[in-house]
Short mmCIF file of C-alpha atoms in Angstrom, two decimals:
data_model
loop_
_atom_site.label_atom_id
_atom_site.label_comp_id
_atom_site.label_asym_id
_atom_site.label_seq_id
_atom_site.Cartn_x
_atom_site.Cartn_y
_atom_site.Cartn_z
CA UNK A 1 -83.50 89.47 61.59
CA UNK A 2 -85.10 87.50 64.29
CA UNK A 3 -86.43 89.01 67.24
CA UNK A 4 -86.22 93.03 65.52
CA UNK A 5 -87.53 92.93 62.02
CA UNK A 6 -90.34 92.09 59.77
CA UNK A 7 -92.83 92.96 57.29
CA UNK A 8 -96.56 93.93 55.92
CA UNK A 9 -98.32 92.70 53.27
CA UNK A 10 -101.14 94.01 51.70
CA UNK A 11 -102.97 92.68 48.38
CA UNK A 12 -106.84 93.96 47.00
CA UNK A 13 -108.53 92.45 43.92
CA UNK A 14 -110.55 94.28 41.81
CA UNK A 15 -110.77 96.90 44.89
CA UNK A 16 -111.76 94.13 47.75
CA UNK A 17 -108.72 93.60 50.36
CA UNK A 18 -107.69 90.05 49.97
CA UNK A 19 -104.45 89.96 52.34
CA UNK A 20 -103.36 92.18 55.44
CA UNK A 21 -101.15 90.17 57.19
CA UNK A 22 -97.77 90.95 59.41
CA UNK A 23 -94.88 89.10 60.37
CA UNK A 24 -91.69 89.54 62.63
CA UNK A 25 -91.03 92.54 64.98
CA UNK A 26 -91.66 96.31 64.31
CA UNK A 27 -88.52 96.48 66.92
CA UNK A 28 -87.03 94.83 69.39
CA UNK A 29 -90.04 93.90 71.45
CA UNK A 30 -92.51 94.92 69.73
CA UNK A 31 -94.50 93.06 67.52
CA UNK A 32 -95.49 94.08 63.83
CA UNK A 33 -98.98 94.22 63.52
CA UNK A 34 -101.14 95.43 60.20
CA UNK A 35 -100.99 98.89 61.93
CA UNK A 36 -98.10 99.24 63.11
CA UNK A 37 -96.38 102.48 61.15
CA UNK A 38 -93.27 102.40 59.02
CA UNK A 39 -91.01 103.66 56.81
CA UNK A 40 -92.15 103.99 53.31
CA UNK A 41 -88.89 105.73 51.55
CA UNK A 42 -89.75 106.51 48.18
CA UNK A 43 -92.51 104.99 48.36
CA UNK A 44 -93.94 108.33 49.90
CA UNK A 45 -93.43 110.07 46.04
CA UNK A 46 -96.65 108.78 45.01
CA UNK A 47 -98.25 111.08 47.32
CA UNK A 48 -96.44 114.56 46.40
CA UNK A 49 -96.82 113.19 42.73
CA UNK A 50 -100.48 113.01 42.89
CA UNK A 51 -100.91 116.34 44.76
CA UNK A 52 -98.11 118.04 41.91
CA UNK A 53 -99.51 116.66 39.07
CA UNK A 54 -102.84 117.76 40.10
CA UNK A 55 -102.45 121.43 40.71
CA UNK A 56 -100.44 121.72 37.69
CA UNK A 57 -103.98 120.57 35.63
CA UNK A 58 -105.90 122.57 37.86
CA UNK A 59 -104.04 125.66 36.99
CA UNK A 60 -103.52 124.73 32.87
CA UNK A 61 -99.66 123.95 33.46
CA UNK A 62 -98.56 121.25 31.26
CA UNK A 63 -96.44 118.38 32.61
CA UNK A 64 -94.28 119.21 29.71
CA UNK A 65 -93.54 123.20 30.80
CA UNK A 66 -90.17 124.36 31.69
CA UNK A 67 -90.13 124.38 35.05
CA UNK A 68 -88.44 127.98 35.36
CA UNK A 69 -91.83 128.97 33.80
CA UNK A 70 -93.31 128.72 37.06
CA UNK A 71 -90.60 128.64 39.37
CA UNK A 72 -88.08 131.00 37.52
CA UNK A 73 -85.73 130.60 40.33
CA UNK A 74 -84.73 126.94 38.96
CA UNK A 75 -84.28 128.51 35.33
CA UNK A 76 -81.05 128.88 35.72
CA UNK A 77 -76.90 127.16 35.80
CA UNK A 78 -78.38 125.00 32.13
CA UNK A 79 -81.68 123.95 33.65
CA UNK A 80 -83.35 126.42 31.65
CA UNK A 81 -84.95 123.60 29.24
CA UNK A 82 -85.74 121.07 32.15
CA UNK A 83 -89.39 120.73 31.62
CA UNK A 84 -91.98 118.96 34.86
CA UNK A 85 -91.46 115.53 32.42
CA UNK A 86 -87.84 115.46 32.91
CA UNK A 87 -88.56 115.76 36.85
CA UNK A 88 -90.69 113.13 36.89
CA UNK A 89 -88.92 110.89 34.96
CA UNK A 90 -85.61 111.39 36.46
CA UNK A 91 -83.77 112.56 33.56
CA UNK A 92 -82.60 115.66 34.97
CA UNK A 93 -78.34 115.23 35.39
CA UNK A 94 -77.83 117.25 38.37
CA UNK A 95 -73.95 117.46 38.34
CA UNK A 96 -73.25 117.02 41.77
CA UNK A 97 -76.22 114.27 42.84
CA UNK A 98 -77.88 111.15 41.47
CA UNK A 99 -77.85 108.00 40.94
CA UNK A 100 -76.73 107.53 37.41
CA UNK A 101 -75.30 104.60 35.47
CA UNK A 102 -71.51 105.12 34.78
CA UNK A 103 -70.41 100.90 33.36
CA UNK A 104 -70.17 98.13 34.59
CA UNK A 105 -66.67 98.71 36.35
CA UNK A 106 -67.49 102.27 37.92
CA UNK A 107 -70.08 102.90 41.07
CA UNK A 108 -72.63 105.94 41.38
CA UNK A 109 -72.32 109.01 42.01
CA UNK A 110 -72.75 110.77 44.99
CA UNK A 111 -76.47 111.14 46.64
CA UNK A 112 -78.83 114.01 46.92
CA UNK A 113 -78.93 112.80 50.81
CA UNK A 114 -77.13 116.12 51.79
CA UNK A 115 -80.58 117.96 50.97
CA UNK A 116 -82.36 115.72 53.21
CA UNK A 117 -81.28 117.85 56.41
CA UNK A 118 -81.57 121.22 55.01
CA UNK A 119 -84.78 123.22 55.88
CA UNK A 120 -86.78 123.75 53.00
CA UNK A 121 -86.31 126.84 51.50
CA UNK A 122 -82.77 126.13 51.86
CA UNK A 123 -82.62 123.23 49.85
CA UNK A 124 -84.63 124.51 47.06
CA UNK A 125 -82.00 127.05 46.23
CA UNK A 126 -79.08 125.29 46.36
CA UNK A 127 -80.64 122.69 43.66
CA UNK A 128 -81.52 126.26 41.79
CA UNK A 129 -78.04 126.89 41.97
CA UNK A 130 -76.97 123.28 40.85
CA UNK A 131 -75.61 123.08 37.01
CA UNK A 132 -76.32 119.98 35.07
CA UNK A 133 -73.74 117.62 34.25
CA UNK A 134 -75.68 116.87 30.11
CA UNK A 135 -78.26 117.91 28.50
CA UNK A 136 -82.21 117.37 30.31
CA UNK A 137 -83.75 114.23 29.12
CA UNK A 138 -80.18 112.34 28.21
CA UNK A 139 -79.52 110.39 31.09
CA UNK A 140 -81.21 108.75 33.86
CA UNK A 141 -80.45 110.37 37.44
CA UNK A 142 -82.18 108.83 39.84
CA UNK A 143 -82.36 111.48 43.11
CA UNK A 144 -83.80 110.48 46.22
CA UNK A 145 -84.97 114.22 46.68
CA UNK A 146 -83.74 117.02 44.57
CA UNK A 147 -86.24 116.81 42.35
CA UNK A 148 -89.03 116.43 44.80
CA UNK A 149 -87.97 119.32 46.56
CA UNK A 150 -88.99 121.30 43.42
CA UNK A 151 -92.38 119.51 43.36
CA UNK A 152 -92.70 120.80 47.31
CA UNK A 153 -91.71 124.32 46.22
CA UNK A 154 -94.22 124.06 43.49
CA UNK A 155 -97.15 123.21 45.29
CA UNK A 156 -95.99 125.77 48.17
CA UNK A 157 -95.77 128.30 45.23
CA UNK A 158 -99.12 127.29 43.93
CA UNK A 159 -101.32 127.45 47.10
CA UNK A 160 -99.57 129.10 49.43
CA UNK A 161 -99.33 126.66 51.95
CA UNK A 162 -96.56 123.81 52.75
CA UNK A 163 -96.76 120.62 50.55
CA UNK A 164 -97.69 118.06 53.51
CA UNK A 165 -100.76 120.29 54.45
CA UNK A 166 -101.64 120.36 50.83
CA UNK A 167 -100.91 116.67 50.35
CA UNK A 168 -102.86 115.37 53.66
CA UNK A 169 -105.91 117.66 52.10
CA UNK A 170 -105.65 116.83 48.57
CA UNK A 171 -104.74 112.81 48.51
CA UNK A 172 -104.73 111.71 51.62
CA UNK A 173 -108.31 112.53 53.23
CA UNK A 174 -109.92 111.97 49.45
CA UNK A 175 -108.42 108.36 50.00
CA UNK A 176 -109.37 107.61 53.52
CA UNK A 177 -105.47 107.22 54.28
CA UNK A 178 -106.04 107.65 58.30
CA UNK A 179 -102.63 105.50 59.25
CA UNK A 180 -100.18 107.62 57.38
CA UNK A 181 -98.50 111.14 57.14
CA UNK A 182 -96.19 112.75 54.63
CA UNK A 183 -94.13 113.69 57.56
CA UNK A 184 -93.60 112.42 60.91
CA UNK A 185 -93.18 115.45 63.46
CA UNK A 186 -93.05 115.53 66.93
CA UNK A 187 -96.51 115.68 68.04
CA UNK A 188 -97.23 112.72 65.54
CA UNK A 189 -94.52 111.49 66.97
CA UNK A 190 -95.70 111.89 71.04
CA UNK A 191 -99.04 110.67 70.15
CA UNK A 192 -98.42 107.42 67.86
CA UNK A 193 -95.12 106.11 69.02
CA UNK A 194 -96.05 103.31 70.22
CA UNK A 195 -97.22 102.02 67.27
CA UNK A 196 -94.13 103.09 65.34
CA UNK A 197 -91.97 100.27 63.68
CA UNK A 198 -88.51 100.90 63.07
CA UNK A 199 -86.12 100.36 60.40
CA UNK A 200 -82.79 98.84 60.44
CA UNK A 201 -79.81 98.47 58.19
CA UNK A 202 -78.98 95.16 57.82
CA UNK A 203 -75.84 92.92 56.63
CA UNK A 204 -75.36 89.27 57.89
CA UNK A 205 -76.57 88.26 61.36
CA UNK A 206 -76.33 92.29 62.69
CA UNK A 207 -78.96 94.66 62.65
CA UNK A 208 -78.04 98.51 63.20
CA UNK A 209 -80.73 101.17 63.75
CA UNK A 210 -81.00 103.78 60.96
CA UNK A 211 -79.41 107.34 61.44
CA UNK A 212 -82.73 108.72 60.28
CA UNK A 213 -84.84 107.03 62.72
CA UNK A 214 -82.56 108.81 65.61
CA UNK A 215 -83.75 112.41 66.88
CA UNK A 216 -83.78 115.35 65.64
CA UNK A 217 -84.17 113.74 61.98
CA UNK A 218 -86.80 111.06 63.23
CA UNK A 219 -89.02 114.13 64.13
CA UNK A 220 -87.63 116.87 61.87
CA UNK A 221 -87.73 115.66 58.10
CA UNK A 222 -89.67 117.33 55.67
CA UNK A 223 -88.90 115.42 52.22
CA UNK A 224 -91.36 115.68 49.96
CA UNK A 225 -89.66 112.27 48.36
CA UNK A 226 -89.34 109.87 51.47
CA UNK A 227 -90.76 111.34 54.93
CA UNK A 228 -94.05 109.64 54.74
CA UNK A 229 -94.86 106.84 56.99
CA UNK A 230 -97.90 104.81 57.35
CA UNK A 231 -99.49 101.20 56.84
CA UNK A 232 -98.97 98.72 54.07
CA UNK A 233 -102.68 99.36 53.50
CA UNK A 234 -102.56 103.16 53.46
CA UNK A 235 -99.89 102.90 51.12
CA UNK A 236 -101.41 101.16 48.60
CA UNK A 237 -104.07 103.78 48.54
CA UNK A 238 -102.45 105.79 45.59
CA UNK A 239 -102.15 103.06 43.25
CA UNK A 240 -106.06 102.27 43.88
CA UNK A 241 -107.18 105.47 43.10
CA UNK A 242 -104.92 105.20 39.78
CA UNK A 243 -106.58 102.18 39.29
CA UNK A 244 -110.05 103.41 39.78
CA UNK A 245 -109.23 106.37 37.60
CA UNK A 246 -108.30 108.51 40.02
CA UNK A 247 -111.30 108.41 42.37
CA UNK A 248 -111.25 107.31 46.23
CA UNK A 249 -112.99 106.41 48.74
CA UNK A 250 -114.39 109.95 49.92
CA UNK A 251 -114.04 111.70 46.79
CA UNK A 252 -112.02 112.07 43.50
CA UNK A 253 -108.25 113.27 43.62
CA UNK A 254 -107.01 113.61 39.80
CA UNK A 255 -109.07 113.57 36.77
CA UNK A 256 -110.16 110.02 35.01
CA UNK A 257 -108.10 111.31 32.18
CA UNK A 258 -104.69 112.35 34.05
CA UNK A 259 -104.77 108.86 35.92
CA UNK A 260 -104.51 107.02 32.84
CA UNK A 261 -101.60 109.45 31.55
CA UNK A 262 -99.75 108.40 34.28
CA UNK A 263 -99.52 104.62 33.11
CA UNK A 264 -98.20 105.33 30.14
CA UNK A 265 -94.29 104.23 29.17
CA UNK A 266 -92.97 108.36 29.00
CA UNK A 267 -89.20 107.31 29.55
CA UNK A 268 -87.33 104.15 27.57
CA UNK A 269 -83.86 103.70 26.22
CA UNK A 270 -81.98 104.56 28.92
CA UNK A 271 -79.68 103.33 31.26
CA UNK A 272 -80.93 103.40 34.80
CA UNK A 273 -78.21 103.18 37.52
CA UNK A 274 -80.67 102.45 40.42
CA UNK A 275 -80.90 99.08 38.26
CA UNK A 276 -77.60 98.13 37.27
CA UNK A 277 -77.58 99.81 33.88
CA UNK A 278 -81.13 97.96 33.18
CA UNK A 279 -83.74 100.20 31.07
CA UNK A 280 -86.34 100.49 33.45
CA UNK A 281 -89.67 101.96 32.04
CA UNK A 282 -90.66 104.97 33.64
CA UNK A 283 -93.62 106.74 33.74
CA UNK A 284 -94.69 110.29 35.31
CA UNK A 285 -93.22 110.04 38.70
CA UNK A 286 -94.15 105.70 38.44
CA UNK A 287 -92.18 102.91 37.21
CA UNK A 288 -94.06 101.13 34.38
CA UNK A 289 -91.86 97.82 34.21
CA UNK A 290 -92.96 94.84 35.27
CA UNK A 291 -89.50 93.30 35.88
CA UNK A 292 -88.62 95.53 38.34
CA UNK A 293 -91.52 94.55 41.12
CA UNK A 294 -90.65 90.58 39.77
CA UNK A 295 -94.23 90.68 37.84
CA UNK A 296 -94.99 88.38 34.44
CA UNK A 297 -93.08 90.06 31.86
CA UNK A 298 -96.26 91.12 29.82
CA UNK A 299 -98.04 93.06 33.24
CA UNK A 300 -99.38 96.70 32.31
CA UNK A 301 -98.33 97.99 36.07
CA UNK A 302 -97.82 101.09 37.38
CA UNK A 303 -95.96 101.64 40.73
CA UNK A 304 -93.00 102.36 43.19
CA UNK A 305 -90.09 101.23 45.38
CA UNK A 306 -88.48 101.78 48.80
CA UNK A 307 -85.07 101.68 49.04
CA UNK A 308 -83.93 98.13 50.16
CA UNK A 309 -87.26 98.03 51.46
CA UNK A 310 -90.70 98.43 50.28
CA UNK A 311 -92.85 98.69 47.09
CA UNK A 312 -96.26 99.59 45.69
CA UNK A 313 -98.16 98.72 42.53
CA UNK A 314 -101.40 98.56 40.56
CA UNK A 315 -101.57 95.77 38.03
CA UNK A 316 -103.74 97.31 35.27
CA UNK A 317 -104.35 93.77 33.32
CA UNK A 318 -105.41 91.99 36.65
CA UNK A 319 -107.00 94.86 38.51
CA UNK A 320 -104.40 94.01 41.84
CA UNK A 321 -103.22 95.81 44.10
CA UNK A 322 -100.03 95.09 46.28
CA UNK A 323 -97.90 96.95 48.99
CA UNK A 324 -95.26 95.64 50.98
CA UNK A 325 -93.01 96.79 53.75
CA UNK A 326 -90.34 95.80 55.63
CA UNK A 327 -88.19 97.26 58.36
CA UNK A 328 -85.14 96.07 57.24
CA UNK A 329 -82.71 97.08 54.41
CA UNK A 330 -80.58 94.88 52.98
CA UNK A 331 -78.30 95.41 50.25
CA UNK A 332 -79.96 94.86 46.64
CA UNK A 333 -78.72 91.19 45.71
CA UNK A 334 -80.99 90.22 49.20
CA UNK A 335 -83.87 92.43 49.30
CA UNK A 336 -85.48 92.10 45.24
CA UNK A 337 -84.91 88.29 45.71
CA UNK A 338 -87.13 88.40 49.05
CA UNK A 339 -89.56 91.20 47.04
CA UNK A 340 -89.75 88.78 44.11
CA UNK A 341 -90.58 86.30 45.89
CA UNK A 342 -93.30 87.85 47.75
CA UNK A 343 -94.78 89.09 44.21
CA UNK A 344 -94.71 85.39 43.16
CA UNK A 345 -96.09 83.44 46.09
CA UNK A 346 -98.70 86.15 46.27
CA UNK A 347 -99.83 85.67 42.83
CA UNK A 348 -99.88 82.04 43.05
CA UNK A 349 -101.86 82.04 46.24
CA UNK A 350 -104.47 84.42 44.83
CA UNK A 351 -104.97 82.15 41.66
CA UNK A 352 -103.88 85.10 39.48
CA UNK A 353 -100.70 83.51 37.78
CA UNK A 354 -98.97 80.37 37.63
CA UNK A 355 -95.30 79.50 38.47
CA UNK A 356 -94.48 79.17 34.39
CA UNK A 357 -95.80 83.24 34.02
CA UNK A 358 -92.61 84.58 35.99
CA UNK A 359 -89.65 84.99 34.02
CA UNK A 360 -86.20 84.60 35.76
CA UNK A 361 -84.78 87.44 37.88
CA UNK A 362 -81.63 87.80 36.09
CA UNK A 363 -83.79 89.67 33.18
CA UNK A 364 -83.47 92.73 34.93
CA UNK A 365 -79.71 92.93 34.67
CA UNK A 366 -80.01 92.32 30.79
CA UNK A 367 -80.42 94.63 28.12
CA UNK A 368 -83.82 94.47 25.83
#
């Protein structure tokens, strides 16, 4: 949108920064600029995931333990089996919440958004309270925060302390992240707006600010799931240090060996309804599938995505690194195009893939 939107890009090869570049407006006025601070959405779950996972090694939890095992709370209303994997893979069917695939004629479900608002505690016990809608590890339900609520309760539960503190100590300072917060609060907000960007929901030629980038939520959120905000660089920081086996740049964050775990395919054959019924691979808390950040079909990659928005990724086979963000959300059948693109042009620029190595977009609304 001209005049109030635009974008970052960021790209590293083989750990050397090889594009940081911005284009457009941040808002109207403003300029975007490589450090200018946005939205990252989900995007931000990389974070919580590598401050989660981590404490559950360094306590001898396995990812595949019931959850009510350490939060007994949750072990209850049929989520008694739910196991850490099924959180991090989305396969936990909340009944009420999610994003699930229901056909080809029917739309989703309601989302989680309603815990978005709800102080922490609060929000933890009404998804303890939630029943499931089928068995843990049937279906895909994608939720925007339920399930990384738990993870924020877990890490509170494990140290004692709230999970942006933990996360900012954990991943954050071990990675050198210094334009970037889990959560934006008000004297983040009084000291950095004017380097803030904001984002806008956009259909045709009008662009409408975001409820969430209003007060109180701009200032209040606490989702562990999609509250951070930062640069395009500082949010490709996690998917380095996954790529360097989980080292960074002022120490080491997750074990060589738990890095590599979380590359690995741990969900396929399943429907995902953030995808149009496409079986996306899924990883611990990471999409593993290529055709979903409009990568060659045969990339080993390990990433994220922002609603409408934004996306991060580490291409194993190529040693790349790539984050993009951009202020404005448009619905899904404009905003992959425009990420696809990106992706492509990138990789052609770089000299790391020809035109002929990109299969056609419509893959991702096919079966296997």
């Amino acid at each position: 949108m001209p005049g109030i939107t635009g974008a970052q890009l960021y790209a590293a090869v083989g750990g050397q920064q090889e594009v940081n570049v911005a284009v457009g407006h941040a808002c109207e006025g403003r300029p975007m600029q490589p450090g200018t601070l946005l939205r990252w959405l989900c995007c931000s779950k990389p974070l919580t995931l590598l401050a989660a996972i981590g404490l559950l090694a360094d306590h001898d939890i396995a990812v595949t333990s019931r959850v009510g095992s350490v939060l007994p709370e949750y072990g209850r209303a049929g989520k008694q089996e739910v196991t850490f994997e099924h959180l991090l893979t989305h396969t936990v069917p909340y009944h009420s919440w999610g994003v699930r695939y229901l056909g080809p004629d029917t739309g989703p479900t309601a989302d989680d958004v309603v815990l978005y608002h709800l102080p922490a505690q609060e929000a933890f016990l009404r998804i303890c309270a939630e029943p499931l809608s089928a068995a843990p590890g049937s279906q895909v339900v994608y939720t925007s925060h339920a399930s990384w609520h738990v993870l924020a309760e877990l890490i509170r539960r494990l140290t004692g302390r709230p999970f942006d503190e933990v996360v900012k100590e954990r991943v954050m300072a071990p990675l050198g992240m210094e334009s970037s917060w889990p959560v934006t609060d008000r004297s983040i907000h009084a000291r950095h707006e004017p380097r803030f960007g904001y984002m806008y929901h956009c259909r045709g030629n009008v662009a409408r600010l975001e409820p969430f980038e209003k007060k109180p939520f701009l200032v209040t959120e606490r989702s562990a799931g999609s509250s951070a905000r930062g640069t395009a660089r500082d949010l490709a920081a996690p998917m380095q240090c996954i790529l360097n086996d989980g080292a960074g740049k002022h120490g080491r964050v997750i074990s060589a060996d738990l890095a590599r775990a979380l590359t690995r395919h741990r969900r396929l054959g399943l429907p995902d309804g953030m995808f149009g019924g496409f079986d996306a691979a899924w990883g611990w808390g990471l999409c593993t599938d290529p055709l979903v950040f409009g990568l060659p079909p045969d990339t080993c990659v390990v990433g994220h995505t922002g609603y409408r928005s934004s996306f991060t990724f580490a291409d194993l086979d190529r040693r790349v690194v790539v984050s993009y963000i951009a202020n404005s959300r448009y619905n899904s059948t404009v905003d992959r195009p425009r990420k696809w693109k990106v992706v492509k042009a990138l990789y052609q620029d770089l000299g790391l893939a020809g035109a002929d190595s990109f299969g056609p977009p419509r893959q991702l609304w096919q079966p296997r």
